[in-house]
CSV table of C-alpha atoms in Angstrom, one decimal:
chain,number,residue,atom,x,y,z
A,204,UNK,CA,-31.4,-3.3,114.7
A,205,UNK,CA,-30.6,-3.6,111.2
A,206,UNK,CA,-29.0,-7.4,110.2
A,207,UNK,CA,-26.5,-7.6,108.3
A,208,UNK,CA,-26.6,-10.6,105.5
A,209,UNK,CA,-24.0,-12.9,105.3
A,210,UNK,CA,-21.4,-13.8,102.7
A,211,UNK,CA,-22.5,-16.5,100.6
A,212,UNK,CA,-19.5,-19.0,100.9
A,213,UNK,CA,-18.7,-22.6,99.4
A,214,UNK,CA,-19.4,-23.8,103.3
A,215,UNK,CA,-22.8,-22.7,103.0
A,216,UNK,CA,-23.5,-24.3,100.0
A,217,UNK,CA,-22.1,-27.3,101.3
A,218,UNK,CA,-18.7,-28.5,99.7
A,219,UNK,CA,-20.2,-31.7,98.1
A,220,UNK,CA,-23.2,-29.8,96.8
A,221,UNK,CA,-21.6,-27.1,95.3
A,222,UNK,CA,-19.5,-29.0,92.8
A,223,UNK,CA,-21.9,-31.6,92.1
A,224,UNK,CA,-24.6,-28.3,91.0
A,225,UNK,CA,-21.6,-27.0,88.6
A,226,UNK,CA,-21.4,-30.4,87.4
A,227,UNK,CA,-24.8,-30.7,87.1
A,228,UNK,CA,-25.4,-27.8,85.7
A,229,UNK,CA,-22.9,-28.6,82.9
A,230,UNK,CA,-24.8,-31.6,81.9
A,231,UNK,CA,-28.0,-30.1,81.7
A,232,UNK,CA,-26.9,-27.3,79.9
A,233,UNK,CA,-25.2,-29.6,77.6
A,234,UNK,CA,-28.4,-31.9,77.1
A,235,UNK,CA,-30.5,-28.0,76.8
A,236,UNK,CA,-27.9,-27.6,73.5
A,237,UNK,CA,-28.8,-31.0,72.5
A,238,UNK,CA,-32.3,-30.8,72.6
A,239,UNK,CA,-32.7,-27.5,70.9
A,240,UNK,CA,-30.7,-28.8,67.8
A,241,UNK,CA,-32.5,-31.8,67.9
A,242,UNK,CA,-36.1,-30.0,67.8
A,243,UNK,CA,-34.0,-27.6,64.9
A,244,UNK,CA,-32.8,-30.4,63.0
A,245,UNK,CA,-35.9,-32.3,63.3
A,246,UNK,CA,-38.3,-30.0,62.4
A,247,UNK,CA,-36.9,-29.6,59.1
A,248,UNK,CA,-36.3,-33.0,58.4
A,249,UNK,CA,-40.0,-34.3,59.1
A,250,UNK,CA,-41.0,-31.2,57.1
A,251,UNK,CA,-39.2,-32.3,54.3
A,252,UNK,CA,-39.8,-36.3,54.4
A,253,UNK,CA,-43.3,-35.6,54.6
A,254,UNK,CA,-43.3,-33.6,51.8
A,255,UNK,CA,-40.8,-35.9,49.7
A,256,UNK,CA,-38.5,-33.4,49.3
A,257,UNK,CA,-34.7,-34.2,49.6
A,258,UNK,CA,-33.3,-33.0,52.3
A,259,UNK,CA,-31.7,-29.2,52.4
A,260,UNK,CA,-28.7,-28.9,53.7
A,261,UNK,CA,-29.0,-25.3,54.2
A,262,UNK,CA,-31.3,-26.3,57.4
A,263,UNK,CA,-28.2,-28.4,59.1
A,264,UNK,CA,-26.5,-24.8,59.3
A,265,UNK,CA,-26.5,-22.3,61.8
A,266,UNK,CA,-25.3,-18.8,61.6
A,267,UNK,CA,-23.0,-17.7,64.6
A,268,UNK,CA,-25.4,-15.3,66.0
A,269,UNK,CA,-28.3,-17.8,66.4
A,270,UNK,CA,-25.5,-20.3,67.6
A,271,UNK,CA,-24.4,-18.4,70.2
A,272,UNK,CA,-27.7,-17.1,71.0
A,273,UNK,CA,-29.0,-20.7,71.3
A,274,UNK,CA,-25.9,-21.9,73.4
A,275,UNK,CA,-25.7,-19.2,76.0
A,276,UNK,CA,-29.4,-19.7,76.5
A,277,UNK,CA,-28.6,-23.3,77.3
A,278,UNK,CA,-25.6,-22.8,79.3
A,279,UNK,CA,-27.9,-19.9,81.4
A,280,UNK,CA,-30.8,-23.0,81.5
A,281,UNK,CA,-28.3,-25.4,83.1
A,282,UNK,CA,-27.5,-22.8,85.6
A,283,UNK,CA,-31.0,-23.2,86.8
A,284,UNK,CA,-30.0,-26.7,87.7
A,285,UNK,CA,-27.0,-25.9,89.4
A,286,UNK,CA,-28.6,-23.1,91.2
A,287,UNK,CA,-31.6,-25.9,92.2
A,288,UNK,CA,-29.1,-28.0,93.7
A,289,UNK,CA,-27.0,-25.2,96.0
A,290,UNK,CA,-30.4,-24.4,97.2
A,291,UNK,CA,-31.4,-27.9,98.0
A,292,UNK,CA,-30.4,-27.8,101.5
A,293,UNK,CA,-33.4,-28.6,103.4
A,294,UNK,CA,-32.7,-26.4,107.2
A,295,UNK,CA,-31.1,-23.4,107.6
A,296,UNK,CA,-30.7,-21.8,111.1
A,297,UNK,CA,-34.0,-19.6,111.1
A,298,UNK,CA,-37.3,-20.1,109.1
A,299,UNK,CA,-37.7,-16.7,107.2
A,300,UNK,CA,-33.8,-18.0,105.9
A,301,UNK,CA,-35.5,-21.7,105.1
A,302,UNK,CA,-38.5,-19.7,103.4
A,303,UNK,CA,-36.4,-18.1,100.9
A,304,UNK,CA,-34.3,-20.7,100.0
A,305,UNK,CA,-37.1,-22.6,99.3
A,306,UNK,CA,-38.2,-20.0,97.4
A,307,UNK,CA,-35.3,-19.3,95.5
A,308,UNK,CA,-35.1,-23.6,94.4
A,309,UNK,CA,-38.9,-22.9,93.2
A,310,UNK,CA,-37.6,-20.1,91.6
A,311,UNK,CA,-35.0,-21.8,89.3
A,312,UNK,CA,-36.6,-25.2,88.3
A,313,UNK,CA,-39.8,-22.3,87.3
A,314,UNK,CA,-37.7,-20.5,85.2
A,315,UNK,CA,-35.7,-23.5,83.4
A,316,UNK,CA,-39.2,-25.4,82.7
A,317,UNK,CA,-41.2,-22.1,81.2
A,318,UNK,CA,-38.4,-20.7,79.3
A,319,UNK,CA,-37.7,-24.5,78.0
A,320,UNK,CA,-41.6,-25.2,77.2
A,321,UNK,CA,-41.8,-21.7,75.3
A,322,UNK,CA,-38.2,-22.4,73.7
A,323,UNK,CA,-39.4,-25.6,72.5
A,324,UNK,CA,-42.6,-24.5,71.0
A,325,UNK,CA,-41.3,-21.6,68.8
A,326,UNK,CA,-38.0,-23.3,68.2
A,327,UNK,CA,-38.7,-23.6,64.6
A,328,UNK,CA,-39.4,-20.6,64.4
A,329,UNK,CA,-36.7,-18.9,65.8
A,330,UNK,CA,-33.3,-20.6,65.1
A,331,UNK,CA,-32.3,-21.5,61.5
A,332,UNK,CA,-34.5,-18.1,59.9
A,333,UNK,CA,-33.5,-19.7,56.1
A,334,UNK,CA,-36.6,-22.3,55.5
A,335,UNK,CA,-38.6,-21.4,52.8
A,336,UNK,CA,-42.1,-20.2,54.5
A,337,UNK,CA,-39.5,-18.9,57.3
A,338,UNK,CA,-38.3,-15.6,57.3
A,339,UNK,CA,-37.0,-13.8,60.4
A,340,UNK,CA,-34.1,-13.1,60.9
A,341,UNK,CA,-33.9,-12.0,64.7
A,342,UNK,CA,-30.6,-10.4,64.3
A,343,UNK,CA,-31.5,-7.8,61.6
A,344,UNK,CA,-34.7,-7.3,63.3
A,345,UNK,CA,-34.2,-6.8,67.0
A,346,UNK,CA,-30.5,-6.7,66.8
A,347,UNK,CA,-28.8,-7.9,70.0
A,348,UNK,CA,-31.8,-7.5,71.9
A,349,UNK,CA,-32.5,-11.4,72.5
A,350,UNK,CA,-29.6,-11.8,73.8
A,351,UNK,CA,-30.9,-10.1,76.7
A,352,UNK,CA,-33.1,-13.6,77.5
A,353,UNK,CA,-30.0,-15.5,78.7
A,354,UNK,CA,-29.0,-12.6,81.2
A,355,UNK,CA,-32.5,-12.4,82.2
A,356,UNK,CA,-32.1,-16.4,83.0
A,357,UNK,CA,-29.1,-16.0,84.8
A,358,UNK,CA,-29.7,-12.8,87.0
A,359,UNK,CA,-33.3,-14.5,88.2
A,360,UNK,CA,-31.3,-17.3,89.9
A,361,UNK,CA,-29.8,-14.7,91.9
A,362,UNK,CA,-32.5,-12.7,92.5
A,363,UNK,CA,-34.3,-14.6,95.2
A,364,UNK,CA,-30.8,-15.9,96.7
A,365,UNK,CA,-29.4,-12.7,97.1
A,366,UNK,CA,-32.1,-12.0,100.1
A,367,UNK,CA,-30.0,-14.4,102.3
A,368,UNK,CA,-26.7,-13.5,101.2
A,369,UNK,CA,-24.2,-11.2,99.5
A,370,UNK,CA,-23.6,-12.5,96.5
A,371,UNK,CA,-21.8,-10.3,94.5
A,372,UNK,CA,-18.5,-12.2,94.2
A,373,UNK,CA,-20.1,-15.1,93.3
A,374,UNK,CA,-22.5,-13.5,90.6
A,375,UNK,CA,-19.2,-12.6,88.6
A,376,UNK,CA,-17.6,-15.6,89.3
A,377,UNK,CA,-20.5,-17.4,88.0
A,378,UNK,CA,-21.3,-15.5,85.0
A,379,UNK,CA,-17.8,-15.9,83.6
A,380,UNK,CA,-17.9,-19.2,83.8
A,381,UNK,CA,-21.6,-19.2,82.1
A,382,UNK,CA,-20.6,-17.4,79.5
A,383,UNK,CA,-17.5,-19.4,78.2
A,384,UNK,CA,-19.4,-22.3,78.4
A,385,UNK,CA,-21.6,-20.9,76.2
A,386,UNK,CA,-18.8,-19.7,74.4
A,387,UNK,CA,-17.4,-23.5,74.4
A,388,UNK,CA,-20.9,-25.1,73.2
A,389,UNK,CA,-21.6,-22.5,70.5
A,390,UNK,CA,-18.2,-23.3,68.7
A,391,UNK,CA,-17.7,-26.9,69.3
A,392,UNK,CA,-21.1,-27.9,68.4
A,393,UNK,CA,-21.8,-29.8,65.0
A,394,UNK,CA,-24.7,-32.2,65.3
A,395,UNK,CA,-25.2,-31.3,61.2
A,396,UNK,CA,-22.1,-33.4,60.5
A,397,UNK,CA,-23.4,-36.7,62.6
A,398,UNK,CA,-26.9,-35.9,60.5
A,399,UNK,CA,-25.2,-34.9,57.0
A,400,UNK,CA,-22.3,-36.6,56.9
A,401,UNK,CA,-20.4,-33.5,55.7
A,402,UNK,CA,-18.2,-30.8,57.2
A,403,UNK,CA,-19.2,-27.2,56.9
A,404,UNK,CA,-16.5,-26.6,54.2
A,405,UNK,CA,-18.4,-29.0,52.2
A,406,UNK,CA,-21.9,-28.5,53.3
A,407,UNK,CA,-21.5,-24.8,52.3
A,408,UNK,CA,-19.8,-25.6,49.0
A,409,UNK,CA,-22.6,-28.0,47.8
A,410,UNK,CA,-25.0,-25.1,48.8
A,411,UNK,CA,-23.0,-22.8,46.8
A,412,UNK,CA,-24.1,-25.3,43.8
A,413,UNK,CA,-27.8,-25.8,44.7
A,414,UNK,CA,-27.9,-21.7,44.6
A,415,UNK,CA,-26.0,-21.7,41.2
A,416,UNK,CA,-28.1,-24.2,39.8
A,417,UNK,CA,-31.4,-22.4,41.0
A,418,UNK,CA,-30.3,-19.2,39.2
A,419,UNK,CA,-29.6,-21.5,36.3
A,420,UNK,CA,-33.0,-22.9,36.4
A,421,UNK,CA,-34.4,-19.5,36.9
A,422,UNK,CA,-33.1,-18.5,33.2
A,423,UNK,CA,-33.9,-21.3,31.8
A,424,UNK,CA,-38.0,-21.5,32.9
A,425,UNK,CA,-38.4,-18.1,31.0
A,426,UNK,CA,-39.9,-18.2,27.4
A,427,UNK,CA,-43.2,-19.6,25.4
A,428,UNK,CA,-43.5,-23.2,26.4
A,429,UNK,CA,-45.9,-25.3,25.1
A,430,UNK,CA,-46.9,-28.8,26.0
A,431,UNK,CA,-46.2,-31.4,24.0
A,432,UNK,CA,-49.5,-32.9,23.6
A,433,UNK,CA,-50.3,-29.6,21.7
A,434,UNK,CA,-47.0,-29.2,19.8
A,435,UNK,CA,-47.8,-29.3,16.0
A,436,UNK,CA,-51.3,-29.6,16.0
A,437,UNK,CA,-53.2,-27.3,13.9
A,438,UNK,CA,-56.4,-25.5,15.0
A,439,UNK,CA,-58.7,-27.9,13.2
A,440,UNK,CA,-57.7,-30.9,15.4
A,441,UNK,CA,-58.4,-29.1,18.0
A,442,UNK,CA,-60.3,-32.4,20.7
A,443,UNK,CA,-63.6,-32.8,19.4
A,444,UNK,CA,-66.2,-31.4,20.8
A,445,UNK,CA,-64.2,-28.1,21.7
A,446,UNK,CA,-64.6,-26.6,24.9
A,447,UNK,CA,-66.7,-23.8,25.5
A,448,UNK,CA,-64.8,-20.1,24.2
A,449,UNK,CA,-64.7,-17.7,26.6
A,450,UNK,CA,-66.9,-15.0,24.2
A,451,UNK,CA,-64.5,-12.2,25.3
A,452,UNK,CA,-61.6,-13.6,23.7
A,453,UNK,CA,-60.5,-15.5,20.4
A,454,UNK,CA,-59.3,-18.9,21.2
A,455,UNK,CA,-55.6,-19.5,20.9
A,456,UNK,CA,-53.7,-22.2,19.5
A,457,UNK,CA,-51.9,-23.9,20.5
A,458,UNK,CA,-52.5,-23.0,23.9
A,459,UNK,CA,-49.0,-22.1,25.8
A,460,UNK,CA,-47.3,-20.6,28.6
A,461,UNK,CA,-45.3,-17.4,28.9
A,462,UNK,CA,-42.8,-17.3,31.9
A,463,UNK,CA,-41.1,-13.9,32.7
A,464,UNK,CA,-38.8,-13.4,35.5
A,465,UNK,CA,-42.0,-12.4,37.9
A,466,UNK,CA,-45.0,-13.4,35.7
A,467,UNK,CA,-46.2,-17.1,34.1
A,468,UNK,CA,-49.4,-16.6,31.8
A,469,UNK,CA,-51.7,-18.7,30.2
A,470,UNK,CA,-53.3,-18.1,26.6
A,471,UNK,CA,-55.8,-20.6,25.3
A,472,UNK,CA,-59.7,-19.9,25.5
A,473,UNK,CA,-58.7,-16.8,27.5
A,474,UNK,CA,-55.8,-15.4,29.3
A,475,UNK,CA,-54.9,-15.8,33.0
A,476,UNK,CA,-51.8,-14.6,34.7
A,477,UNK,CA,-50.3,-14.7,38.4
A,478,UNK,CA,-47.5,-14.3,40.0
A,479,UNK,CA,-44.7,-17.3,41.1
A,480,UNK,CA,-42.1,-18.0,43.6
A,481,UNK,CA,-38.9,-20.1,42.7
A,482,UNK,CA,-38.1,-22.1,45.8
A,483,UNK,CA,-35.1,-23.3,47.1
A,484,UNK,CA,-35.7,-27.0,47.0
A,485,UNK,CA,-36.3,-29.5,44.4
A,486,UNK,CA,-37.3,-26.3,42.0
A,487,UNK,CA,-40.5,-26.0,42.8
A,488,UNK,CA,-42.5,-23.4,41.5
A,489,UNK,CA,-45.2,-22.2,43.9
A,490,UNK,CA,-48.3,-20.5,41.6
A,491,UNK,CA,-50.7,-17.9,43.5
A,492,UNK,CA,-53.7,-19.2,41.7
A,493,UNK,CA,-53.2,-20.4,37.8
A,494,UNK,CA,-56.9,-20.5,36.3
A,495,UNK,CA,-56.4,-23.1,32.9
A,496,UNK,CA,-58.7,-24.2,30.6
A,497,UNK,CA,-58.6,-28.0,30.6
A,498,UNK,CA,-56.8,-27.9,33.6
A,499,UNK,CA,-58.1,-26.6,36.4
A,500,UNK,CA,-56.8,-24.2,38.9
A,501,UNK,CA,-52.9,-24.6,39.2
A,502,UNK,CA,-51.0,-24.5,42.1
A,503,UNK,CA,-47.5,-25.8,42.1
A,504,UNK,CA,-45.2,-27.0,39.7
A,505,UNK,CA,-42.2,-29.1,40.2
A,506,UNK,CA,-39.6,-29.4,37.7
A,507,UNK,CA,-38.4,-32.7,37.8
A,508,UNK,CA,-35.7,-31.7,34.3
A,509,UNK,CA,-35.2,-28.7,32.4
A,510,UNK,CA,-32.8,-28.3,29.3
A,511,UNK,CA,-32.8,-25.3,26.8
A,512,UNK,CA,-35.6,-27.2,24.9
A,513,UNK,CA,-37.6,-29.4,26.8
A,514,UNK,CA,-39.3,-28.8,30.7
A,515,UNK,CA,-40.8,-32.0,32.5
A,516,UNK,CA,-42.9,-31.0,35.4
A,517,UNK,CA,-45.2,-32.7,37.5
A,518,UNK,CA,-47.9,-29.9,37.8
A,519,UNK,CA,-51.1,-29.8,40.8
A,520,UNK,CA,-53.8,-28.4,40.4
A,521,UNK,CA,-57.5,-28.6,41.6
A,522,UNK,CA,-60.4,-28.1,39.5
A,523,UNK,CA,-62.2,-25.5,42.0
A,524,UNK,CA,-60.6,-22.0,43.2
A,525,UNK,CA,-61.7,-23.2,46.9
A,526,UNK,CA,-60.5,-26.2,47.0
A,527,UNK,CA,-57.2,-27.7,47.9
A,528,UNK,CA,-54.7,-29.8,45.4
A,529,UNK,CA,-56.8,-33.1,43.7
A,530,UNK,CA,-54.9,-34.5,40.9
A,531,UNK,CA,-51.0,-34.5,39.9
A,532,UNK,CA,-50.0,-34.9,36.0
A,533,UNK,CA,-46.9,-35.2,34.8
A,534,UNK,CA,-46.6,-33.3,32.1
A,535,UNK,CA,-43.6,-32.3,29.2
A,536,UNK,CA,-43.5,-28.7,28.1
A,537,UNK,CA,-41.8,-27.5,24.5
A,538,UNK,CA,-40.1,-24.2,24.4
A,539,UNK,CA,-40.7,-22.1,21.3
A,540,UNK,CA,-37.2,-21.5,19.2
């Protein structure tokens, strides 16, 4: 004879268990939301204090796809909690029924640790998508498809569960209340203003600026700069002895750069070229390989000022294509009128 499963109830749960689990579960998804920004936040600002760049504003923001992806994720994680505690009662009336509950609490604390430690470790590469080095964008590349991962969380609490009982009223119940949650911590949430110190109004208006004032910069790098160690020397005092000519090519002088808008080349003893990349912080120009006479092999240039006239950069370079950055000058750079 066929057994019919009975109706999962708030008396089977227990009454003190099951609103202590919502409850619970609203802290920990809570503390989920938390934790994520923090890892978000954080990543960025040890990347950039390391590096001694200020820090970028742009990485306190969050679009509100990845904000609500992140929050229902961490409303769906807390579920796991409250789904842990309605199945923490310890004796049912038959084995198999205490097997499967069992079961089904193994079940959800599994879930909530493997999709946290995963979460965790690709975090920063998954959430804010505008870091320079960090490019994907999930949303124009898979869509709405990730948002599937918070339903997958959700429905595998029930899955194990739903062996005992019929659960279907409390499934929708349930995932209502998930969802605006979510809803709740993806539009209340602003751990960028306790970091910042700024709103989003003004956060995104002094963006605005730092982008106006990189396509500034990027007009002003272009021309025939020369540095001013060189600047009105004549070929004859050229350092004594000269270094060696490259036999291929007349020496120039004075030696000088040309920056296009995709191109920076160097004429001297012979002429090298390579390509550059502008990037968002502290104008720093990232050089795929620079080979200089006197020199050395460049690398990165950071433009500490820049006027129509005169550039100040603090340049690194090594001396060796296969080796990694040895010296920093400081060096000023003349633009030809």
């Amino acid at each position: 004879m066929k057994k019919i499963k009975p109706i999962l109830t708030i008396k089977n749960i227990d009454k003190l268990r099951f609103y202590s689990g919502i409850l619970l579960g609203i802290g920990y998804g809570f503390l989920v939301n938390l934790w994520f920004r923090l890892i978000d936040y954080g990543f960025f600002v040890v990347f950039d204090l390391t590096r001694h760049y200020n820090l970028r504003l742009g990485g306190f923001l969050i679009s509100p796809y990845n904000s609500l992806l992140l929050a229902l994720t961490s409303s769906s994680l807390g579920f796991c909690y409250t789904m842990y505690f309605w199945t923490s009662k310890y004796f049912l009336n038959n084995r198999k029924k205490n097997f499967k509950n069992r079961i089904a609490q193994t079940n959800s604390i599994f879930i909530f640790m493997v999709i946290l430690f995963v979460s965790t470790k690709y975090l920063p590469f998954s959430t804010s998508f505008r870091y320079d080095g960090f490019e994907i964008d999930l949303k124009e590349k898979y869509s709405y498809i990730p948002f599937f991962l918070p339903i997958f969380i959700f429905l595998f609490n029930w899955a194990a569960i739903s062996r005992i009982y019929k659960v279907g009223r409390f499934i929708m119940i349930s995932s209502i209340l998930v969802f605006i949650y979510g809803i709740l911590l993806s539009s209340t949430y602003r751990i960028h203003k306790i970091v910042t110190g700024f709103s989003i109004e003004e956060t995104m208006e002094k963006i605005d600026q730092n982008e106006k004032q990189l396509k500034l910069t990027s007009e002003k790098i272009l021309g025939q700069w020369t540095e001013e160690l060189w600047v009105g020397f004549e070929n004859s005092n050229m350092p004594s002895p000269p270094p060696a000519r490259n036999p291929d090519h007349d020496s120039i002088w004075p030696p000088y750069y040309e920056i296009s808008k995709e191109l920076i080349t160097h004429f001297f003893l012979g002429i090298d070229s390579t390509s550059y990349t502008l990037q968002k912080r502290d104008n720093i120009l990232i050089l795929e390989g620079l080979r200089t006479d006197l020199i050395g092999y460049q690398k990165q240039w950071r433009i500490l000022n820049i006027s129509d006239t005169i550039m100040t950069i603090e340049r690194a370079s090594s001396e060796f294509d296969f080796n990694y950055i040895e010296k920093i000058d400081t060096v000023r750079l003349i633009k030809k009128q």
